[in-house]
mmCIF file with all atom_site columns, C-alpha atoms in Angstrom:
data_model
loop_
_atom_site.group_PDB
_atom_site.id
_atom_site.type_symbol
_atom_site.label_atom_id
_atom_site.label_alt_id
_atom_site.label_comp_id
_atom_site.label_asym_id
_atom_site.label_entity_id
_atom_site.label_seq_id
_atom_site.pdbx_PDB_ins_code
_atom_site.Cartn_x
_atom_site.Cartn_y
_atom_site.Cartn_z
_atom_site.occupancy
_atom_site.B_iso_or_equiv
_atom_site.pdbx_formal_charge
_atom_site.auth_seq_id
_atom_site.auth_comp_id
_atom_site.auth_asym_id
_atom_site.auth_atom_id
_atom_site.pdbx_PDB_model_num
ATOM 1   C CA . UNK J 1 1   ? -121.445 -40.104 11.941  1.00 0.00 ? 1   UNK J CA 1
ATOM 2   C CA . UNK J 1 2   ? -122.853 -41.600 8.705   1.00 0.00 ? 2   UNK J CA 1
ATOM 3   C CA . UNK J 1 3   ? -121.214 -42.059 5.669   1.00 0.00 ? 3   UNK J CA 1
ATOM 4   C CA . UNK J 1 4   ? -123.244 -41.126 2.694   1.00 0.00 ? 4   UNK J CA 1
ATOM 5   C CA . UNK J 1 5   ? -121.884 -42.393 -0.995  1.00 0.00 ? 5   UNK J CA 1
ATOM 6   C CA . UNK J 1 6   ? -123.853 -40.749 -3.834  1.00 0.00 ? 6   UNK J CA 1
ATOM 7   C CA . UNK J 1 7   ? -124.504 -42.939 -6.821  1.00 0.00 ? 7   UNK J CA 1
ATOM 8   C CA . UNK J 1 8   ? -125.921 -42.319 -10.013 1.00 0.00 ? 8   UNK J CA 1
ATOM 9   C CA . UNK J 1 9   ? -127.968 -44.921 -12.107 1.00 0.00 ? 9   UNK J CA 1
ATOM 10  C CA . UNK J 1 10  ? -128.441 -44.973 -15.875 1.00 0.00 ? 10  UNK J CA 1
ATOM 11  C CA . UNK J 1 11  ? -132.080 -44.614 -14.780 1.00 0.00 ? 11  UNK J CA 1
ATOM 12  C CA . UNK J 1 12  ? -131.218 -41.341 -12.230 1.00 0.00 ? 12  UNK J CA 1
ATOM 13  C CA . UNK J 1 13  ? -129.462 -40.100 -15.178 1.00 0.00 ? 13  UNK J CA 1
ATOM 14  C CA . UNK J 1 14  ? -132.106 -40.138 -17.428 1.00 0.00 ? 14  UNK J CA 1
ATOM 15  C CA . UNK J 1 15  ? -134.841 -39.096 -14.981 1.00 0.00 ? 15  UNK J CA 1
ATOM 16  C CA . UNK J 1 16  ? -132.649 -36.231 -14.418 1.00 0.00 ? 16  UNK J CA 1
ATOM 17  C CA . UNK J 1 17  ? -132.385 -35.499 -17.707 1.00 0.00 ? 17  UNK J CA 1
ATOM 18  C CA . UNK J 1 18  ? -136.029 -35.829 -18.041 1.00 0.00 ? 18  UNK J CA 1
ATOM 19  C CA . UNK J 1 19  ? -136.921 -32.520 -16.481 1.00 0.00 ? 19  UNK J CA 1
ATOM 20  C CA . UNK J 1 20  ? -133.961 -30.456 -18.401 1.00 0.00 ? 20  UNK J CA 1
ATOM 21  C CA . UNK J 1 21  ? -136.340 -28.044 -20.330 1.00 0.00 ? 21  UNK J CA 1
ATOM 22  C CA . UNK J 1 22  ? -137.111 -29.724 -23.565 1.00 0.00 ? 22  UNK J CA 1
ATOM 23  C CA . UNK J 1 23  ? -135.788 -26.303 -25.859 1.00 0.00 ? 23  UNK J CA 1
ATOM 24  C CA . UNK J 1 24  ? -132.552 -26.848 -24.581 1.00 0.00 ? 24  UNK J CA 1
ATOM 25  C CA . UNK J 1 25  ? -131.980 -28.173 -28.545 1.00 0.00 ? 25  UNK J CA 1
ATOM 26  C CA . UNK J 1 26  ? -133.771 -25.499 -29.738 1.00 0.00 ? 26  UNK J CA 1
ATOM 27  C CA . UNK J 1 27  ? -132.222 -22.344 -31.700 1.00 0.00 ? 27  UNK J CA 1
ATOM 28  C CA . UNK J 1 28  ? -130.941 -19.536 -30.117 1.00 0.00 ? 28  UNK J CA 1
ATOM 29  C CA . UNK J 1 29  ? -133.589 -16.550 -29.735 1.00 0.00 ? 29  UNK J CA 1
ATOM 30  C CA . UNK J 1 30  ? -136.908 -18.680 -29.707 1.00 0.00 ? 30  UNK J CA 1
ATOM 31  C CA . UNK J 1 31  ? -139.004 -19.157 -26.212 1.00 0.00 ? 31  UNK J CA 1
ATOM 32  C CA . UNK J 1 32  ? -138.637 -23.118 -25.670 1.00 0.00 ? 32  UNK J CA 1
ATOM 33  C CA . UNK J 1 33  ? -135.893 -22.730 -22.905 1.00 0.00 ? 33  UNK J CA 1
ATOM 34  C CA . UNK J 1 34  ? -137.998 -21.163 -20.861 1.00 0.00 ? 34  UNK J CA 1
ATOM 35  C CA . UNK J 1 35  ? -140.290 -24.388 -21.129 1.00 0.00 ? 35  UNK J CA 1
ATOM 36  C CA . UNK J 1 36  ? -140.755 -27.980 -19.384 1.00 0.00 ? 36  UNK J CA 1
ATOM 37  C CA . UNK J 1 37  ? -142.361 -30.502 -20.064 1.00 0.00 ? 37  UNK J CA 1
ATOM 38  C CA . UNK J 1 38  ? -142.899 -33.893 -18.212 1.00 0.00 ? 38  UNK J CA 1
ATOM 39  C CA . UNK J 1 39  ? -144.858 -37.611 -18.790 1.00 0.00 ? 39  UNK J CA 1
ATOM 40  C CA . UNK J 1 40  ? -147.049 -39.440 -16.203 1.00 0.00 ? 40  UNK J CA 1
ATOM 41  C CA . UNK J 1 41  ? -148.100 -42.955 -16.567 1.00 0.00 ? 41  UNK J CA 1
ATOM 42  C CA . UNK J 1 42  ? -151.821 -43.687 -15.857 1.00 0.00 ? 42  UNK J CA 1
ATOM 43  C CA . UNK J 1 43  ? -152.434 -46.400 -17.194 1.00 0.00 ? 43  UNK J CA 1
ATOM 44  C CA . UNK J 1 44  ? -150.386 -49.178 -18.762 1.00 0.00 ? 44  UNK J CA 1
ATOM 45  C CA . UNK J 1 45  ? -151.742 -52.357 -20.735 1.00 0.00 ? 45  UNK J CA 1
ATOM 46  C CA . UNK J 1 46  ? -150.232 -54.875 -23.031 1.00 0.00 ? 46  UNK J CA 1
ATOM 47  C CA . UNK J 1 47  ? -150.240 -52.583 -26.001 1.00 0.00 ? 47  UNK J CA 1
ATOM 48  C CA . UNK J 1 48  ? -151.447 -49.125 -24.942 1.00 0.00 ? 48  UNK J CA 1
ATOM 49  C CA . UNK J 1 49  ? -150.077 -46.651 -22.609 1.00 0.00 ? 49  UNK J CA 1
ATOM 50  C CA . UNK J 1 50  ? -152.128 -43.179 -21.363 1.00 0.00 ? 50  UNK J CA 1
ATOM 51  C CA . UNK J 1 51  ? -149.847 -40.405 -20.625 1.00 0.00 ? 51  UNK J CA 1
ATOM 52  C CA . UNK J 1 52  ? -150.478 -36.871 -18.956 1.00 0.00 ? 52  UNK J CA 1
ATOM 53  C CA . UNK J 1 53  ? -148.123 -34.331 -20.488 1.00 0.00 ? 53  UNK J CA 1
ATOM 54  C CA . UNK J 1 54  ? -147.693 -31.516 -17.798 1.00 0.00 ? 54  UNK J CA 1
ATOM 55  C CA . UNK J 1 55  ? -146.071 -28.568 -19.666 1.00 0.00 ? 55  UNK J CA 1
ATOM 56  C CA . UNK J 1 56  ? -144.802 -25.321 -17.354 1.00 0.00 ? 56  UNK J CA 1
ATOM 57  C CA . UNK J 1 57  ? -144.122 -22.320 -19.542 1.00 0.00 ? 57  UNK J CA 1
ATOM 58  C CA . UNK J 1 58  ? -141.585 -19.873 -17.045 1.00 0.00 ? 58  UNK J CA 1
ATOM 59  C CA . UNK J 1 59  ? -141.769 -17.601 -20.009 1.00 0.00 ? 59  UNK J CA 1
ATOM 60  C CA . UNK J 1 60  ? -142.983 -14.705 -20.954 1.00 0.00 ? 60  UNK J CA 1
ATOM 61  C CA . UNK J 1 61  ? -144.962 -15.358 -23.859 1.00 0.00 ? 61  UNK J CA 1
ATOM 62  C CA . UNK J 1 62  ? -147.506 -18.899 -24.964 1.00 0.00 ? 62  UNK J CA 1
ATOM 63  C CA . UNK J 1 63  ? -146.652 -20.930 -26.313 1.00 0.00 ? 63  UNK J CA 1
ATOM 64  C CA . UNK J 1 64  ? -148.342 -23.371 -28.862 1.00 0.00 ? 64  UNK J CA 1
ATOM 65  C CA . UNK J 1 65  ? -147.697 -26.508 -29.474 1.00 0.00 ? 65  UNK J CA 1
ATOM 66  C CA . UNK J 1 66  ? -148.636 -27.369 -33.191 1.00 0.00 ? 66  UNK J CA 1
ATOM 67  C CA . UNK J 1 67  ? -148.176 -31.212 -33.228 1.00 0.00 ? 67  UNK J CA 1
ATOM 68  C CA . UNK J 1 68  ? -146.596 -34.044 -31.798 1.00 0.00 ? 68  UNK J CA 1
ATOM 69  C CA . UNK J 1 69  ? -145.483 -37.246 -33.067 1.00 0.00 ? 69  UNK J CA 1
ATOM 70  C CA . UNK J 1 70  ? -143.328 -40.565 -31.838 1.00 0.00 ? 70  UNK J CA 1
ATOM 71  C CA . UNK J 1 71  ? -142.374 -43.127 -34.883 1.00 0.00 ? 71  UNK J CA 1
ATOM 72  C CA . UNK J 1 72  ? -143.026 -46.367 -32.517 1.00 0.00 ? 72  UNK J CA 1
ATOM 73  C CA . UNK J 1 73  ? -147.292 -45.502 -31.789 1.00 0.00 ? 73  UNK J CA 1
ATOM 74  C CA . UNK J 1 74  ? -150.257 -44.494 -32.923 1.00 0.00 ? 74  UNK J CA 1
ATOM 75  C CA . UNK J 1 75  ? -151.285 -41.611 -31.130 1.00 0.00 ? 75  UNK J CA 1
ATOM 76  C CA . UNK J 1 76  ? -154.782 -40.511 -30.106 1.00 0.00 ? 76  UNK J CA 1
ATOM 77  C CA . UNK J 1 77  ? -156.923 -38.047 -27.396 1.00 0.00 ? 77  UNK J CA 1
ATOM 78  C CA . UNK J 1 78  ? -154.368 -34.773 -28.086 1.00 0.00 ? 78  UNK J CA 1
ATOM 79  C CA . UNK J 1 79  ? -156.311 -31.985 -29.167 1.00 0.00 ? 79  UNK J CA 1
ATOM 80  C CA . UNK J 1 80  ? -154.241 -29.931 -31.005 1.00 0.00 ? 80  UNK J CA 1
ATOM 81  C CA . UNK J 1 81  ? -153.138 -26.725 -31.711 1.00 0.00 ? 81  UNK J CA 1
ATOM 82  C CA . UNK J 1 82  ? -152.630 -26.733 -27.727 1.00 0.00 ? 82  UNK J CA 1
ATOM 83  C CA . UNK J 1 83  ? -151.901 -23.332 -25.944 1.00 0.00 ? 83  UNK J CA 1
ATOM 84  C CA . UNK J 1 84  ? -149.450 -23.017 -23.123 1.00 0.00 ? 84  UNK J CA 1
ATOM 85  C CA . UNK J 1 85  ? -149.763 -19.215 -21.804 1.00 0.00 ? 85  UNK J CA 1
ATOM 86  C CA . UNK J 1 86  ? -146.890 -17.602 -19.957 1.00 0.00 ? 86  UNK J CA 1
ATOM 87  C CA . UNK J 1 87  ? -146.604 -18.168 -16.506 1.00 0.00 ? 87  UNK J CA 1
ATOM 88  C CA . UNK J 1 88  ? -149.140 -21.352 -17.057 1.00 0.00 ? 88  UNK J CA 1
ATOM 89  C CA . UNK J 1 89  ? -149.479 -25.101 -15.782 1.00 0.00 ? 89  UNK J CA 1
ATOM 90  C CA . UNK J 1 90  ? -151.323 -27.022 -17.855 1.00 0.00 ? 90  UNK J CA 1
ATOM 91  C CA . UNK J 1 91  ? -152.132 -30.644 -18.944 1.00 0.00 ? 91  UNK J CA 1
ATOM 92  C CA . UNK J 1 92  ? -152.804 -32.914 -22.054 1.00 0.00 ? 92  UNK J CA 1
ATOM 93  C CA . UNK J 1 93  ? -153.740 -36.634 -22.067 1.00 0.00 ? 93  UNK J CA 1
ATOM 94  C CA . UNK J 1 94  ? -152.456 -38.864 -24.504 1.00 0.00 ? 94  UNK J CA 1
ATOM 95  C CA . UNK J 1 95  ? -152.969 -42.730 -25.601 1.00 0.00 ? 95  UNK J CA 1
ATOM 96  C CA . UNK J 1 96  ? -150.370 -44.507 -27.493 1.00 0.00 ? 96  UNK J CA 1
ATOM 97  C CA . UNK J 1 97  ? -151.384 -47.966 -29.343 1.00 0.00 ? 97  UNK J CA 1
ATOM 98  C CA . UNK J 1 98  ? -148.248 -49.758 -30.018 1.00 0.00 ? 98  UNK J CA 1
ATOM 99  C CA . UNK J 1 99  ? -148.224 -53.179 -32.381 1.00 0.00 ? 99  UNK J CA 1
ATOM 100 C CA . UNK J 1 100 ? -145.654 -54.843 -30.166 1.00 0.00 ? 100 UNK J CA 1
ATOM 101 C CA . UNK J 1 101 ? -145.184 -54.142 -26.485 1.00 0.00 ? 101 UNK J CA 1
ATOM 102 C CA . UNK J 1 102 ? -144.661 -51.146 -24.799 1.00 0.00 ? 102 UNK J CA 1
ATOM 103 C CA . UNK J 1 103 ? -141.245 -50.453 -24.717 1.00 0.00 ? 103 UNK J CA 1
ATOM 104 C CA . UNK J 1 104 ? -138.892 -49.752 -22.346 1.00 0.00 ? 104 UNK J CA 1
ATOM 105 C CA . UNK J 1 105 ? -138.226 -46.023 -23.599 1.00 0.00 ? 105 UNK J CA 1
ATOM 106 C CA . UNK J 1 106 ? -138.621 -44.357 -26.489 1.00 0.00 ? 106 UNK J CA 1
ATOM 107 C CA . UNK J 1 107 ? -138.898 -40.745 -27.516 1.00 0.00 ? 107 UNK J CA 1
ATOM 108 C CA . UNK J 1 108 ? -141.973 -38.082 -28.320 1.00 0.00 ? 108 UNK J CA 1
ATOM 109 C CA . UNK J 1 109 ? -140.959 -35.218 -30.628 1.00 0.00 ? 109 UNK J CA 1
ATOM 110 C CA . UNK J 1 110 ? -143.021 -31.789 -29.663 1.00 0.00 ? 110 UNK J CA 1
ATOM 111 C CA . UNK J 1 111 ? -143.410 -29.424 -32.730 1.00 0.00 ? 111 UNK J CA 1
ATOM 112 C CA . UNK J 1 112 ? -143.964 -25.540 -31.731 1.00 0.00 ? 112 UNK J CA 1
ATOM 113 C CA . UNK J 1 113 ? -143.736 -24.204 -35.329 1.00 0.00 ? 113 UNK J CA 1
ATOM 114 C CA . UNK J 1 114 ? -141.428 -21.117 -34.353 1.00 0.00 ? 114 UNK J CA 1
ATOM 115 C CA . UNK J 1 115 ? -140.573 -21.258 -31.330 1.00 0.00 ? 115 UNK J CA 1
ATOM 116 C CA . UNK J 1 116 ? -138.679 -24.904 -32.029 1.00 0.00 ? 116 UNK J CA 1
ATOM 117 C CA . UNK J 1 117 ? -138.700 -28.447 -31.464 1.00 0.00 ? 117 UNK J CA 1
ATOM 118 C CA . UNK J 1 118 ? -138.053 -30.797 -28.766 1.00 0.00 ? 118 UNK J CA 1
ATOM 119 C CA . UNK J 1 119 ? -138.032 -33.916 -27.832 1.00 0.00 ? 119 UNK J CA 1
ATOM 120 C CA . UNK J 1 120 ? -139.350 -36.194 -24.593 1.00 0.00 ? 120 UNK J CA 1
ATOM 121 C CA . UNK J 1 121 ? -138.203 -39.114 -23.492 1.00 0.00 ? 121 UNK J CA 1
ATOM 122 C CA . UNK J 1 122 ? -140.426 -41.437 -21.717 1.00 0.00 ? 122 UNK J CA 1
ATOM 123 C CA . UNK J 1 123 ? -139.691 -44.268 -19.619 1.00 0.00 ? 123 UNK J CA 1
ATOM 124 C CA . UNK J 1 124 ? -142.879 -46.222 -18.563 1.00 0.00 ? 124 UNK J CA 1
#
């Protein structure tokens, strides 16, 4: 028989807490609960970092994201307004230019003008 101890990491924590939908701040009666949103590294350099932001809307209505913004980069390659319809699975690249390093973690705040705000938090 094997004895199996489950243990949590800061890391497992915030992973986990990584795919809670991002409107679970927002105001009651708007869509963003129904909505998730996750980063992918694919590429990482001294300064720069290109992301994939794969948003899943379970709702039942789009959703639009209006803008998006992060106070430690310069952002570049999102084409906004961006359209997430119901039911939908879509992608949006994204390069960050940093003046210092990329750090550890930090936090990308998603603007979708009714419907709420939310925010990401990416670990590269």
């Amino acid at each position: 028989m094997t004895d199996t101890k489950l243990t949590f990491t800061r890391r497992s924590v915030l992973a986990t807490l990584l795919m809670a939908p991002v409107g679970a701040l927002a105001h009651s009666g708007h869509g963003m609960g129904h909505l998730t949103v996750t980063t992918t590294v694919t590429r990482r350099r001294k300064h720069r970092l290109d992301l994939v932001l794969t948003f899943y809307n379970a709702g039942t209505a789009a959703m639009t994201l209006e803008a998006l913004s992060t106070d430690v980069a310069q952002l570049s390659g999102l084409k906004l307004p961006f359209e997430i319809p119901a039911g939908g699975l879509e992608e949006q690249k994204l390069t960050l230019r940093f003046d210092d390093a990329v750090p550890g973690i930090f936090t990308l705040l998603l603007d979708f003008g009714e419907d709420g705000q939310g925010p990401v938090t990416v670990m590269p």
